[in-house]
mmCIF file with all atom_site columns, C-alpha atoms in Angstrom:
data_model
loop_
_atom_site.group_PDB
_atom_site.id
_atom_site.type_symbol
_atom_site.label_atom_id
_atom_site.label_alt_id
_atom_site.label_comp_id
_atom_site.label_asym_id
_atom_site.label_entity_id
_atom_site.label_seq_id
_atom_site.pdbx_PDB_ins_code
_atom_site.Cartn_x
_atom_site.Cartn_y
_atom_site.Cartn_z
_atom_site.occupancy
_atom_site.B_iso_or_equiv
_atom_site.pdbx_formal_charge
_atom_site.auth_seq_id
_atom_site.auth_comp_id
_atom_site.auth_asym_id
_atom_site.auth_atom_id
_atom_site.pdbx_PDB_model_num
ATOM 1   C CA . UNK A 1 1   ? 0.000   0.000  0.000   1.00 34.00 ? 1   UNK A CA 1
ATOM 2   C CA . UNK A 1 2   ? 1.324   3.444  -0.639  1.00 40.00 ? 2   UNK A CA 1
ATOM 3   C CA . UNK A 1 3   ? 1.028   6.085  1.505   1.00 44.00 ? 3   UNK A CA 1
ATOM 4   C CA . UNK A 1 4   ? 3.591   8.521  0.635   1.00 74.00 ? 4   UNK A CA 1
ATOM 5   C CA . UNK A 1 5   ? 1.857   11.672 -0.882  1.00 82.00 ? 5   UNK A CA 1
ATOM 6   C CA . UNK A 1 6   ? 2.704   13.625 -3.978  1.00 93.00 ? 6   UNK A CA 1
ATOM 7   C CA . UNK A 1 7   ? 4.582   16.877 -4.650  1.00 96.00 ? 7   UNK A CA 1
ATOM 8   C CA . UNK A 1 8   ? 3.008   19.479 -5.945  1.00 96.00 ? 8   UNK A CA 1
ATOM 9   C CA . UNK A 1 9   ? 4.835   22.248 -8.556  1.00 96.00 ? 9   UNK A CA 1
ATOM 10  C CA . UNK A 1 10  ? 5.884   25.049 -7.331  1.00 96.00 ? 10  UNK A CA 1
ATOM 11  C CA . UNK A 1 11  ? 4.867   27.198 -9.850  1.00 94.00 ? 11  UNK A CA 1
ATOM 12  C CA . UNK A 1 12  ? 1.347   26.308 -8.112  1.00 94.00 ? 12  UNK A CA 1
ATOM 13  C CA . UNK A 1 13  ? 2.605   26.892 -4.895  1.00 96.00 ? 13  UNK A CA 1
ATOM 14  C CA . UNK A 1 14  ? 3.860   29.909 -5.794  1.00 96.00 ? 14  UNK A CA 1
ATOM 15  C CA . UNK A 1 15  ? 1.170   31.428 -7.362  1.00 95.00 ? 15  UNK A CA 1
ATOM 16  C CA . UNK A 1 16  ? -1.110  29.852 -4.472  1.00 96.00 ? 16  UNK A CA 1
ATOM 17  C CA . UNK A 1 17  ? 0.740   31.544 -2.285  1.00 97.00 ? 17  UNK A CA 1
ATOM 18  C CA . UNK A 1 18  ? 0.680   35.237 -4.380  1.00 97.00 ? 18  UNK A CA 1
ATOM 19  C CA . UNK A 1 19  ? -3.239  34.915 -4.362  1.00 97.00 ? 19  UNK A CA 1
ATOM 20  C CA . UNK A 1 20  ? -3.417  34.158 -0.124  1.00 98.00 ? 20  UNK A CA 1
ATOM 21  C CA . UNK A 1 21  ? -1.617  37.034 0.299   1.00 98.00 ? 21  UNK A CA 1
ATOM 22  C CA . UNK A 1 22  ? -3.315  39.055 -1.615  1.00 97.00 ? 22  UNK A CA 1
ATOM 23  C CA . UNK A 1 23  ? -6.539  37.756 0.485   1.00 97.00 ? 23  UNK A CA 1
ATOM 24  C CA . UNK A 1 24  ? -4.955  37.696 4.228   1.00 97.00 ? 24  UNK A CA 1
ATOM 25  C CA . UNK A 1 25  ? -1.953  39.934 3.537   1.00 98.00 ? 25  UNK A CA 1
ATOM 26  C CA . UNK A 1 26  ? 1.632   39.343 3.430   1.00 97.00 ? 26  UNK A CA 1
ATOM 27  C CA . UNK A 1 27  ? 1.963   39.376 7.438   1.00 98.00 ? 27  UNK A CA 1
ATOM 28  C CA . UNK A 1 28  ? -0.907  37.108 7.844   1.00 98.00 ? 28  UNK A CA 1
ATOM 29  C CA . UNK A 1 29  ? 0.642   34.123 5.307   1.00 98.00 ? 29  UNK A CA 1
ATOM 30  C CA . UNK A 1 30  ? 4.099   34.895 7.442   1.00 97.00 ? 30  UNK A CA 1
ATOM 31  C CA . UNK A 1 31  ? 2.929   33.815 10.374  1.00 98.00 ? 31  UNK A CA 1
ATOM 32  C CA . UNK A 1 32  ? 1.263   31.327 9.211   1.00 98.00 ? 32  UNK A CA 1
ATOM 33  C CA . UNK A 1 33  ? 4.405   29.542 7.502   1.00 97.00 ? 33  UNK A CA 1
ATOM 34  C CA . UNK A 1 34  ? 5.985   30.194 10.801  1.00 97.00 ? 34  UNK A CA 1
ATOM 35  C CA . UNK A 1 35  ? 3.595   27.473 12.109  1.00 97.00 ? 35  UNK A CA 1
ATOM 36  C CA . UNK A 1 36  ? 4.728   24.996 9.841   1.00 97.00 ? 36  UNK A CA 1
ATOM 37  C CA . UNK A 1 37  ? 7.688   22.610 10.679  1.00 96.00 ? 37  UNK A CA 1
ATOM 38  C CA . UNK A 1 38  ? 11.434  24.686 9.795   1.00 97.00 ? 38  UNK A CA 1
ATOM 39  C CA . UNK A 1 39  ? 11.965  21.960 7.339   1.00 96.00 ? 39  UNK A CA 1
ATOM 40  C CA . UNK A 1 40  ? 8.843   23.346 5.388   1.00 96.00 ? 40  UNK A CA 1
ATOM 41  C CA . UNK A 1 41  ? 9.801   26.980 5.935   1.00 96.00 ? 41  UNK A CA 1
ATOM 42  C CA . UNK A 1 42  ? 13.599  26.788 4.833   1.00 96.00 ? 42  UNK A CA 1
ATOM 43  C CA . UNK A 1 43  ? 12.018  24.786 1.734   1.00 94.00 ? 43  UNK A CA 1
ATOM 44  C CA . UNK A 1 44  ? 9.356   27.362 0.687   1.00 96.00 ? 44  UNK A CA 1
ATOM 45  C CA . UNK A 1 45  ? 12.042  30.159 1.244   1.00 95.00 ? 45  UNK A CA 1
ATOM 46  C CA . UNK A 1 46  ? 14.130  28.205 -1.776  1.00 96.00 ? 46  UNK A CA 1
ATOM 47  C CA . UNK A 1 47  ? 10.838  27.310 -3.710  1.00 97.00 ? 47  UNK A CA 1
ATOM 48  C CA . UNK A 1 48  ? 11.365  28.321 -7.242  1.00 97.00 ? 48  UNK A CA 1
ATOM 49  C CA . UNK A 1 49  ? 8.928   27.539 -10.503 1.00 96.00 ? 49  UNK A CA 1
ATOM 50  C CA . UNK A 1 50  ? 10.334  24.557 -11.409 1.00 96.00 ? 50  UNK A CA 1
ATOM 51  C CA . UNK A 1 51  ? 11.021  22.921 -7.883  1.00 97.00 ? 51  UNK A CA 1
ATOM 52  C CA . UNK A 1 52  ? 8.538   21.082 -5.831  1.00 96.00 ? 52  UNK A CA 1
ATOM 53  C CA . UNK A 1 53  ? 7.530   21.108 -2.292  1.00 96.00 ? 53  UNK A CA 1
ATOM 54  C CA . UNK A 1 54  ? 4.993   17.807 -0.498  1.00 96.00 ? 54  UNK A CA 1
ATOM 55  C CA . UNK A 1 55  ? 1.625   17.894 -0.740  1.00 95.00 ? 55  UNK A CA 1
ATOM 56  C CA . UNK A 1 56  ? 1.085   18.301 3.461   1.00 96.00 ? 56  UNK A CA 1
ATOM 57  C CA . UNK A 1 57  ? 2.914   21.220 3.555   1.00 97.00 ? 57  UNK A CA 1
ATOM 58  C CA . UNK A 1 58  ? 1.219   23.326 1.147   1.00 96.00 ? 58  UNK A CA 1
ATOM 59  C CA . UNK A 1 59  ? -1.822  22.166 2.266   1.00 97.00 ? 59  UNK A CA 1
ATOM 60  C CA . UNK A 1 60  ? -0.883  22.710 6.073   1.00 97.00 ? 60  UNK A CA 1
ATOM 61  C CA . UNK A 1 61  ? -0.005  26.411 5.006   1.00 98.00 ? 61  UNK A CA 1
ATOM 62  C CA . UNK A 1 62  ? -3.216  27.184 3.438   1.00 98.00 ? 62  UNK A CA 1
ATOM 63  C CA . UNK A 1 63  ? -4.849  25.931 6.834   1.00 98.00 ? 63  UNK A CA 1
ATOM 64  C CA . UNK A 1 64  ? -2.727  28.135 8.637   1.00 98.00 ? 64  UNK A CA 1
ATOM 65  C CA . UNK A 1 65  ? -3.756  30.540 6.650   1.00 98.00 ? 65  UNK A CA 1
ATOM 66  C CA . UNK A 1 66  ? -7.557  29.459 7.347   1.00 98.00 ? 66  UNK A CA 1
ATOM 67  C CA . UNK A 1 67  ? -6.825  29.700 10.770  1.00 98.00 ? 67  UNK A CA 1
ATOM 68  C CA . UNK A 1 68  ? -5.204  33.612 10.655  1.00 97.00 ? 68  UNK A CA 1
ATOM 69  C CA . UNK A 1 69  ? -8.664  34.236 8.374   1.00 97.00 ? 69  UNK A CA 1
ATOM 70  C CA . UNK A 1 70  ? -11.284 32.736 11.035  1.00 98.00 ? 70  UNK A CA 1
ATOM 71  C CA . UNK A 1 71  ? -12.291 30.817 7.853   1.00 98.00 ? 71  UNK A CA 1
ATOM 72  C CA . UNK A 1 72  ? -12.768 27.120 7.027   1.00 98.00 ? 72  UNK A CA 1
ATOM 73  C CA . UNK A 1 73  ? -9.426  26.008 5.008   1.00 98.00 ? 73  UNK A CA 1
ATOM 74  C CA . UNK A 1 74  ? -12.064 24.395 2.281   1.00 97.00 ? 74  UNK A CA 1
ATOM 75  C CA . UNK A 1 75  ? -13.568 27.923 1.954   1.00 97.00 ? 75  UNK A CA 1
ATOM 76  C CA . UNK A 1 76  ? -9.960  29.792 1.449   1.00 98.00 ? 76  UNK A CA 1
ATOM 77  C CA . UNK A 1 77  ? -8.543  26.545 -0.654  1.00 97.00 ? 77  UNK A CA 1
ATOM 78  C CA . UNK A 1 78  ? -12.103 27.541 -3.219  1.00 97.00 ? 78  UNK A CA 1
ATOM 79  C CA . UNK A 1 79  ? -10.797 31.300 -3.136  1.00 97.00 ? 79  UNK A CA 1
ATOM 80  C CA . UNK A 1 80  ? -7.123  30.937 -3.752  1.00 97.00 ? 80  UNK A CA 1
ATOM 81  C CA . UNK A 1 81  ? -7.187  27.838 -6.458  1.00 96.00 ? 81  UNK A CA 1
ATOM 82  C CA . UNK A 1 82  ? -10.249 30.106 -8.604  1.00 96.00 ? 82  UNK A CA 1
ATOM 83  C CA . UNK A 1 83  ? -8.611  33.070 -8.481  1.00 95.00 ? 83  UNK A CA 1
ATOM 84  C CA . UNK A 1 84  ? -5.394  31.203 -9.534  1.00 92.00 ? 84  UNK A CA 1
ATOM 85  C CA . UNK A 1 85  ? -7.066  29.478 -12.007 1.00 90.00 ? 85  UNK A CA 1
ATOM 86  C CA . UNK A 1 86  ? -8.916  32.640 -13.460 1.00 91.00 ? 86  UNK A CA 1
ATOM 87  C CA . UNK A 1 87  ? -5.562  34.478 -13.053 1.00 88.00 ? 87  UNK A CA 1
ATOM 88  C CA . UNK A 1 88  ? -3.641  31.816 -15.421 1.00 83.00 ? 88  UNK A CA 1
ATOM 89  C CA . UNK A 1 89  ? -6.741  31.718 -18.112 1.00 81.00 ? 89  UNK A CA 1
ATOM 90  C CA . UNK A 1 90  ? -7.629  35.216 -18.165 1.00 79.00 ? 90  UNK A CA 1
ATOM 91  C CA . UNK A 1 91  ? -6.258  37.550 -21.787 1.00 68.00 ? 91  UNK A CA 1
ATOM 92  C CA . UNK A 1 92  ? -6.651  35.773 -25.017 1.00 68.00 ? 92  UNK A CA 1
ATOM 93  C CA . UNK A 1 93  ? -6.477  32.084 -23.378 1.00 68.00 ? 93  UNK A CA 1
ATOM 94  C CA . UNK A 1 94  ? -10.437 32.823 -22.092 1.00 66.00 ? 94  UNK A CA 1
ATOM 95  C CA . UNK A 1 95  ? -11.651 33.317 -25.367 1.00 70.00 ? 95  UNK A CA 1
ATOM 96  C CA . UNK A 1 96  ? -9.677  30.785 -26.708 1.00 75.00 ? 96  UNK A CA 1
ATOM 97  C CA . UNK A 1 97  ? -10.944 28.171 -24.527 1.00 75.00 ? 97  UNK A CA 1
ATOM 98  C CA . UNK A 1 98  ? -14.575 29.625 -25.080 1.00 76.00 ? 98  UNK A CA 1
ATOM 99  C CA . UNK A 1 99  ? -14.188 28.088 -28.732 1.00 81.00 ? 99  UNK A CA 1
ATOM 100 C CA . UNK A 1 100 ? -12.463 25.039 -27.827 1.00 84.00 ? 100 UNK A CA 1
ATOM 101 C CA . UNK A 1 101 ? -14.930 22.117 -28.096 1.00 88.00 ? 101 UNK A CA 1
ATOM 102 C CA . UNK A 1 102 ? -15.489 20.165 -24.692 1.00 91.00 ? 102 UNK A CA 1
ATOM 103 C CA . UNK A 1 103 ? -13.899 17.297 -25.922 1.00 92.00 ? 103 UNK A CA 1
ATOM 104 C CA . UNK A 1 104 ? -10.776 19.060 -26.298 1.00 88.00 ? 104 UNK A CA 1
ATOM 105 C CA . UNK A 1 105 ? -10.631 21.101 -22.955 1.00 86.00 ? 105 UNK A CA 1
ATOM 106 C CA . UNK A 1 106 ? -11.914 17.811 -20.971 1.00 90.00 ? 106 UNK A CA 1
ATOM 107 C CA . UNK A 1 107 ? -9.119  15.846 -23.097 1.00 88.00 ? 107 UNK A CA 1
ATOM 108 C CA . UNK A 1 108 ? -6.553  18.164 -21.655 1.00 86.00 ? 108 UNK A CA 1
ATOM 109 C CA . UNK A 1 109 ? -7.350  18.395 -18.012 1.00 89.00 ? 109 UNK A CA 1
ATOM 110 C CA . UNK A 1 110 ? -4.708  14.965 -17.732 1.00 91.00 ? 110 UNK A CA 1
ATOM 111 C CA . UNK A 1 111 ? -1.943  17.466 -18.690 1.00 87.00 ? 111 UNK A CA 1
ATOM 112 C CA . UNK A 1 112 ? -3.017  20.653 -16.226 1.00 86.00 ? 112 UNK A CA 1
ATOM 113 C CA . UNK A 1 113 ? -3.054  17.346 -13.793 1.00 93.00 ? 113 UNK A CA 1
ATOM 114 C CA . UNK A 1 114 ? 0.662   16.137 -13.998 1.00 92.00 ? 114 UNK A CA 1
ATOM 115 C CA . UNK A 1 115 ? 1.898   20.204 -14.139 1.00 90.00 ? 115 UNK A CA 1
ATOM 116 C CA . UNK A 1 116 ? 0.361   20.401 -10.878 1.00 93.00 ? 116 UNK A CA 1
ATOM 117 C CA . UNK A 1 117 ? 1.125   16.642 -9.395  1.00 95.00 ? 117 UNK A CA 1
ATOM 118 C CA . UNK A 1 118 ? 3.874   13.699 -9.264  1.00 94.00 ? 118 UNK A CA 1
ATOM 119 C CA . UNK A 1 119 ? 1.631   11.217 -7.833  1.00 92.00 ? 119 UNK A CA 1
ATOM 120 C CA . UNK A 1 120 ? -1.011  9.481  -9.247  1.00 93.00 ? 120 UNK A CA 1
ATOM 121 C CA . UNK A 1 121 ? -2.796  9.828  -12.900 1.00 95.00 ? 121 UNK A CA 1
ATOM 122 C CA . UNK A 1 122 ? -5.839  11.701 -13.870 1.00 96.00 ? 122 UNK A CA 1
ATOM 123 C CA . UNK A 1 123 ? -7.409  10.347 -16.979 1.00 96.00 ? 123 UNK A CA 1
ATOM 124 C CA . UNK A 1 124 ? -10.963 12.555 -18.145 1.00 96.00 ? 124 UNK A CA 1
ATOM 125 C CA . UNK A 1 125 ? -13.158 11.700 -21.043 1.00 96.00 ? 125 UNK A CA 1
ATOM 126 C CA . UNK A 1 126 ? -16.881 13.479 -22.124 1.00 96.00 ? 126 UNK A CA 1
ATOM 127 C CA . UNK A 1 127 ? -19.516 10.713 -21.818 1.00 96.00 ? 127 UNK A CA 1
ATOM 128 C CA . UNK A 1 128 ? -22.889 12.764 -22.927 1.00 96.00 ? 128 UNK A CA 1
ATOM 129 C CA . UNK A 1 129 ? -23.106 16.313 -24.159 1.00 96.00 ? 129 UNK A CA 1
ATOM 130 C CA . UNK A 1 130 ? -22.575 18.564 -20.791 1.00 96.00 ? 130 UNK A CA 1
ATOM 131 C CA . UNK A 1 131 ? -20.573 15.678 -18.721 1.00 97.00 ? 131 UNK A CA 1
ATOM 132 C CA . UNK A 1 132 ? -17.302 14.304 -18.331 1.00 97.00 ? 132 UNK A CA 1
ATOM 133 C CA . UNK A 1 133 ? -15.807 11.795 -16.063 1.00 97.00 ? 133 UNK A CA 1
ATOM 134 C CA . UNK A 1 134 ? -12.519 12.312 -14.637 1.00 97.00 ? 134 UNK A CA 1
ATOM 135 C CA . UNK A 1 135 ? -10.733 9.842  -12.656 1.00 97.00 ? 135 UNK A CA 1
ATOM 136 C CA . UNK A 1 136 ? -7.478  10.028 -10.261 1.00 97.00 ? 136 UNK A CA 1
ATOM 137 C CA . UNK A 1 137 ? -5.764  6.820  -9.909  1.00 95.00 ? 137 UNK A CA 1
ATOM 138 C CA . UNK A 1 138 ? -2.612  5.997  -7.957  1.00 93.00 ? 138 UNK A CA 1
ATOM 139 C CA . UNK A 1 139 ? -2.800  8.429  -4.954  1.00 92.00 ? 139 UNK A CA 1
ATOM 140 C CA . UNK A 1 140 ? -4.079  6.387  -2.132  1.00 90.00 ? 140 UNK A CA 1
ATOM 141 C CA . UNK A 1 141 ? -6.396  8.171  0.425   1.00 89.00 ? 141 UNK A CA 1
ATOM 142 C CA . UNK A 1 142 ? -6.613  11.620 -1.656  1.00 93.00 ? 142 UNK A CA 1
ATOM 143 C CA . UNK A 1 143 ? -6.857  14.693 1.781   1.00 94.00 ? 143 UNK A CA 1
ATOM 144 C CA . UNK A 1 144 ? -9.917  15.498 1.288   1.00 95.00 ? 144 UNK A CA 1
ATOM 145 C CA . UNK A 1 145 ? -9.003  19.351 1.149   1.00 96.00 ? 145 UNK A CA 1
ATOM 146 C CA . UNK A 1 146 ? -6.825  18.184 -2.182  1.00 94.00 ? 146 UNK A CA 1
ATOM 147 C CA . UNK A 1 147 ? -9.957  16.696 -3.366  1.00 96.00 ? 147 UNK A CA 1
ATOM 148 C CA . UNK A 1 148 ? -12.211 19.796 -2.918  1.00 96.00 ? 148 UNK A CA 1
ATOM 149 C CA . UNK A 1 149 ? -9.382  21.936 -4.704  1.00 95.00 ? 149 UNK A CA 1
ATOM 150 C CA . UNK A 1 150 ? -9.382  19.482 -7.451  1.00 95.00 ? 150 UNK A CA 1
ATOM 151 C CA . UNK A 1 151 ? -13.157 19.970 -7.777  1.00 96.00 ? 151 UNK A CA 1
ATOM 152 C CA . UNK A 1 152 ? -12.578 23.599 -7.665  1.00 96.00 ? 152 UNK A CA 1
ATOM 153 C CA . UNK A 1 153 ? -10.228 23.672 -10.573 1.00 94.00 ? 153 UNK A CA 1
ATOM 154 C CA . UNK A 1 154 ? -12.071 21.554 -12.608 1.00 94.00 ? 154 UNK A CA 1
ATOM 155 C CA . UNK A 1 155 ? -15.313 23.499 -12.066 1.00 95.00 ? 155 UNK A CA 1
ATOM 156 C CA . UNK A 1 156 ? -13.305 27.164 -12.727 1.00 93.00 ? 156 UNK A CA 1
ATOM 157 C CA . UNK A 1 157 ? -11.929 26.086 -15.995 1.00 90.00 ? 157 UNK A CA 1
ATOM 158 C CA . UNK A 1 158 ? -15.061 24.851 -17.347 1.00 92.00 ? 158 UNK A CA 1
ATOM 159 C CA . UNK A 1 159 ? -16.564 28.253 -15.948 1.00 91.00 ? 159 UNK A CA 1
ATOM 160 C CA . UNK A 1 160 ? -13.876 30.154 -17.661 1.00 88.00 ? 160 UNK A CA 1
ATOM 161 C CA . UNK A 1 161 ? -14.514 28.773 -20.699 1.00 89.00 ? 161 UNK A CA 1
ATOM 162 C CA . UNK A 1 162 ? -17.853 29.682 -21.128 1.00 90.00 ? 162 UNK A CA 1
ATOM 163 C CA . UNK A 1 163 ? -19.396 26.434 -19.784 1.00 93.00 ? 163 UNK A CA 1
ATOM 164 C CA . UNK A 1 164 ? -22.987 27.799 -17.852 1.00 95.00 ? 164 UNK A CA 1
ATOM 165 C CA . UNK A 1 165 ? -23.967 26.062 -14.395 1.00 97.00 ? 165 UNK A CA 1
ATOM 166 C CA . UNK A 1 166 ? -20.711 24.120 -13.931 1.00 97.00 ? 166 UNK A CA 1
ATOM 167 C CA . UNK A 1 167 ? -21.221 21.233 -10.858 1.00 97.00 ? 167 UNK A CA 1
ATOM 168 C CA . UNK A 1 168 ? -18.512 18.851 -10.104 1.00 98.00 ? 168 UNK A CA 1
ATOM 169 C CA . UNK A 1 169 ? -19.138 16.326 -7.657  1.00 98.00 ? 169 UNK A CA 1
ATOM 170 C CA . UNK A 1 170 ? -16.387 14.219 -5.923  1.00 97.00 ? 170 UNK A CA 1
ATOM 171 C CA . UNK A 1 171 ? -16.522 10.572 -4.907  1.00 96.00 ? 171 UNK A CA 1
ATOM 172 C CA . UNK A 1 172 ? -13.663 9.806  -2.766  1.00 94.00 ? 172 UNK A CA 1
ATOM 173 C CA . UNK A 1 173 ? -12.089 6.132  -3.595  1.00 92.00 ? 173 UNK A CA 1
ATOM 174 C CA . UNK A 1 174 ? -9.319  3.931  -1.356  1.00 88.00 ? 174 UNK A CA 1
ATOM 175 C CA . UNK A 1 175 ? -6.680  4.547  -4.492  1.00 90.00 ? 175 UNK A CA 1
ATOM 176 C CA . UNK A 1 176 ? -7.599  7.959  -6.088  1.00 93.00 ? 176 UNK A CA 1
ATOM 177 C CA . UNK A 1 177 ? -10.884 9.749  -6.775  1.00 96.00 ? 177 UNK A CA 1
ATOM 178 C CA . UNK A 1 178 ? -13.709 10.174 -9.339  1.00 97.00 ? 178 UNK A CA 1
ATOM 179 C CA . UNK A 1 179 ? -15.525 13.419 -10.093 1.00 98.00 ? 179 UNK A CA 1
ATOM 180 C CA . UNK A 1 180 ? -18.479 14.085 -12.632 1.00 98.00 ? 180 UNK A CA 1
ATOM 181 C CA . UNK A 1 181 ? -18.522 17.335 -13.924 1.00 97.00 ? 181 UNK A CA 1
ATOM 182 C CA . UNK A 1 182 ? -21.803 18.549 -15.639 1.00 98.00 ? 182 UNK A CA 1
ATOM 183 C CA . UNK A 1 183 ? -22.452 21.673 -17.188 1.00 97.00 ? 183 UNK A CA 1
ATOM 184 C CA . UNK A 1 184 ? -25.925 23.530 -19.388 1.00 92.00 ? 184 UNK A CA 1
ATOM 185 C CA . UNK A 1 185 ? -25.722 22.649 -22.985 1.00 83.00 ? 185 UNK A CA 1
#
């Protein structure tokens, strides 16, 4: 059984990281990486693009974060991964996408997967007009907060891309995850 979790890019982290402070403030995501073990902090003060950092960390900061925000860390993980998400589509790539045909935005959610993860495999496929199936495999036990951010994602690229009433629900598995994403035709 595995039970070592992922990385995840630091590009994301990065930019996850941008977007909480511009929510909580600079002082407020401080302290909050403060809380997390030195080992964590010494890594996020290298993090670059291109490095990496594990999955409980950058989740344990954006709880921290939760916690300087009096919020729920499922209500701050919704803010920070949409306005990432809107952040990285916005310009010409939002029109772009709004004449891409769902087969080819669902076809490449695998590859936004394995930017953002080294663990596990997402594979996605349209299976009536308005729904696709997406399935993580590989990544044992999937934190539940990963899961909802997942969701998140999913749900703000279709959004962005001119997909009306966007709902992604989550079914949480022992080896990965499944989520069914439905939008108005």
């Amino acid at each position: 059984m595995q039970t070592e979790e992922p990385n995840v890019s630091g590009a994301v982290v990065l930019d996850q990281t941008r977007v909480m402070e511009e929510i909580a403030g600079r002082d407020a995501v401080a302290r909050a990486l403060g809380r997390l073990p030195r080992e964590a902090q010494e890594h996020y003060a290298s993090l670059t693009p291109a490095g990496k950092i594990p999955a409980p960390w950058a989740r344990q900061h954006i709880i921290e974060v939760a916690r300087e925000l009096d919020v729920s860390p499922s209500s701050l993980q919704a803010q920070v991964v949409r306005r990432g998400v809107e952040r990285t589509l916005r310009g010409p790539w939002r029109l772009l996408l709004r004449f891409t045909s769902d087969e080819a935005l669902v076809a490449r959610t695998p590859l936004l997967y394995r930017q953002a993860y080294d663990r596990g495999r997402l594979t996605a496929r349209i299976t009536a007009p308005g729904r696709a199936e997406l399935e993580v495999e590989g990544w044992d036990r999937i934190p539940r907060l990963e899961l909802e951010g997942l969701a998140c994602a999913i749900e703000t690229v279709l959004r962005c891309a001119g997909r009306p009433d966007v709902q992604v629900v989550i079914e949480e598995r022992p080896r990965g995850a499944f989520f069914v994403a439905t939008w108005r035709r």
